[in-house]
């Protein structure tokens, strides 16, 4: 199973996603925003198979996080989440860095399937 870092400012969503991924045996670490997630990535020297990040967050959003993390950690698979159509459009040019964008709201089965698919595909770069 994989080590996964979740960056999500909405605590109930973060807890839901954590539980969903732990069902599949993944080791999950949580961050409340992009800045905290980047600190964790740098402290752990990458150390994660997947970064699952919301796009819209305070301090550092998910797109800024993806742009900062991708060059430093080329083996990291990045999966974005958003509930906003305009935010999904902002991610449009990031196909070389980001595996996919998951639209909220999603079910337990949806997020588990998207994460499994992203992990099976591997990193976009490298």
GROMACS .gro file of C-alpha atoms in nm:
model
  126
    1UNK     CA    1   0.000   0.000   0.000
    2UNK     CA    2   0.104   0.360  -0.048
    3UNK     CA    3   0.191   0.662   0.163
    4UNK     CA    4  -0.051   0.939   0.069
    5UNK     CA    5  -0.049   1.307   0.164
    6UNK     CA    6  -0.388   1.481   0.167
    7UNK     CA    7  -0.396   1.862   0.149
    8UNK     CA    8  -0.752   1.981   0.220
    9UNK     CA    9  -0.867   2.280   0.427
   10UNK     CA   10  -1.217   2.140   0.493
   11UNK     CA   11  -1.179   1.908   0.795
   12UNK     CA   12  -1.487   1.690   0.728
   13UNK     CA   13  -1.375   1.630   0.367
   14UNK     CA   14  -1.019   1.558   0.483
   15UNK     CA   15  -1.146   1.306   0.741
   16UNK     CA   16  -1.378   1.141   0.486
   17UNK     CA   17  -1.096   1.101   0.233
   18UNK     CA   18  -0.857   0.972   0.500
   19UNK     CA   19  -1.104   0.703   0.607
   20UNK     CA   20  -1.169   0.608   0.244
   21UNK     CA   21  -0.799   0.559   0.174
   22UNK     CA   22  -0.728   0.378   0.500
   23UNK     CA   23  -0.990   0.119   0.399
   24UNK     CA   24  -0.748   0.021   0.123
   25UNK     CA   25  -0.457   0.003   0.367
   26UNK     CA   26  -0.287   0.327   0.267
   27UNK     CA   27  -0.086   0.526   0.520
   28UNK     CA   28  -0.235   0.875   0.517
   29UNK     CA   29  -0.086   1.205   0.637
   30UNK     CA   30  -0.301   1.518   0.648
   31UNK     CA   31  -0.225   1.885   0.581
   32UNK     CA   32  -0.469   2.175   0.629
   33UNK     CA   33  -0.337   2.376   0.333
   34UNK     CA   34  -0.078   2.376   0.057
   35UNK     CA   35   0.193   2.546   0.261
   36UNK     CA   36   0.169   2.282   0.534
   37UNK     CA   37   0.168   2.006   0.270
   38UNK     CA   38   0.482   2.144   0.105
   39UNK     CA   39   0.653   2.162   0.446
   40UNK     CA   40   0.562   1.796   0.508
   41UNK     CA   41   0.686   1.690   0.164
   42UNK     CA   42   1.017   1.871   0.216
   43UNK     CA   43   1.059   1.737   0.571
   44UNK     CA   44   0.989   1.381   0.449
   45UNK     CA   45   1.210   1.426   0.136
   46UNK     CA   46   0.918   1.333  -0.087
   47UNK     CA   47   0.846   1.005   0.087
   48UNK     CA   48   0.491   0.983  -0.051
   49UNK     CA   49   0.356   0.797  -0.351
   50UNK     CA   50   0.061   1.033  -0.399
   51UNK     CA   51  -0.035   1.391  -0.321
   52UNK     CA   52  -0.413   1.439  -0.316
   53UNK     CA   53  -0.482   1.810  -0.290
   54UNK     CA   54  -0.779   2.040  -0.305
   55UNK     CA   55  -0.731   2.322  -0.553
   56UNK     CA   56  -0.896   2.598  -0.351
   57UNK     CA   57  -0.724   2.647  -0.013
   58UNK     CA   58  -0.586   2.939   0.191
   59UNK     CA   59  -0.215   3.028   0.204
   60UNK     CA   60  -0.110   2.808  -0.089
   61UNK     CA   61  -0.368   2.655  -0.321
   62UNK     CA   62  -0.341   2.312  -0.478
   63UNK     CA   63  -0.216   2.439  -0.813
   64UNK     CA   64   0.066   2.637  -0.651
   65UNK     CA   65   0.143   2.328  -0.441
   66UNK     CA   66   0.154   2.105  -0.751
   67UNK     CA   67   0.381   2.353  -0.931
   68UNK     CA   68   0.617   2.366  -0.629
   69UNK     CA   69   0.615   1.993  -0.554
   70UNK     CA   70   0.642   1.844  -0.905
   71UNK     CA   71   0.998   1.960  -0.985
   72UNK     CA   72   1.127   1.867  -0.638
   73UNK     CA   73   0.961   1.525  -0.622
   74UNK     CA   74   0.938   1.378  -0.975
   75UNK     CA   75   0.817   1.038  -0.849
   76UNK     CA   76   0.517   1.191  -0.672
   77UNK     CA   77   0.178   1.128  -0.834
   78UNK     CA   78  -0.043   1.438  -0.801
   79UNK     CA   79  -0.421   1.422  -0.798
   80UNK     CA   80  -0.627   1.741  -0.760
   81UNK     CA   81  -0.977   1.778  -0.612
   82UNK     CA   82  -1.226   2.060  -0.658
   83UNK     CA   83  -1.591   2.141  -0.629
   84UNK     CA   84  -1.563   2.448  -0.851
   85UNK     CA   85  -1.579   2.441  -1.231
   86UNK     CA   86  -1.362   2.753  -1.262
   87UNK     CA   87  -1.092   2.588  -1.049
   88UNK     CA   88  -1.102   2.280  -1.271
   89UNK     CA   89  -1.036   2.511  -1.568
   90UNK     CA   90  -0.732   2.657  -1.388
   91UNK     CA   91  -0.584   2.306  -1.375
   92UNK     CA   92  -0.635   2.254  -1.749
   93UNK     CA   93  -0.273   2.333  -1.848
   94UNK     CA   94  -0.118   2.105  -1.587
   95UNK     CA   95  -0.164   1.769  -1.763
   96UNK     CA   96   0.213   1.712  -1.766
   97UNK     CA   97   0.224   1.741  -1.385
   98UNK     CA   98  -0.114   1.626  -1.260
   99UNK     CA   99  -0.271   1.283  -1.309
  100UNK     CA  100  -0.632   1.402  -1.296
  101UNK     CA  101  -0.882   1.637  -1.131
  102UNK     CA  102  -1.149   1.472  -0.914
  103UNK     CA  103  -1.476   1.664  -0.898
  104UNK     CA  104  -1.645   1.709  -0.559
  105UNK     CA  105  -1.871   1.587  -0.423
  106UNK     CA  106  -1.751   1.230  -0.466
  107UNK     CA  107  -1.847   0.902  -0.304
  108UNK     CA  108  -1.624   0.676  -0.099
  109UNK     CA  109  -1.603   0.436  -0.396
  110UNK     CA  110  -1.522   0.723  -0.637
  111UNK     CA  111  -1.225   0.856  -0.443
  112UNK     CA  112  -1.089   0.508  -0.373
  113UNK     CA  113  -1.110   0.423  -0.745
  114UNK     CA  114  -0.948   0.750  -0.855
  115UNK     CA  115  -0.659   0.705  -0.611
  116UNK     CA  116  -0.608   0.341  -0.716
  117UNK     CA  117  -0.605   0.447  -1.082
  118UNK     CA  118  -0.355   0.729  -1.016
  119UNK     CA  119  -0.123   0.501  -0.820
  120UNK     CA  120  -0.139   0.233  -1.092
  121UNK     CA  121  -0.055   0.490  -1.362
  122UNK     CA  122   0.246   0.628  -1.174
  123UNK     CA  123   0.403   0.972  -1.199
  124UNK     CA  124   0.354   1.192  -1.505
  125UNK     CA  125   0.714   1.311  -1.498
  126UNK     CA  126   1.044   1.152  -1.439
   0.00000   0.00000   0.00000
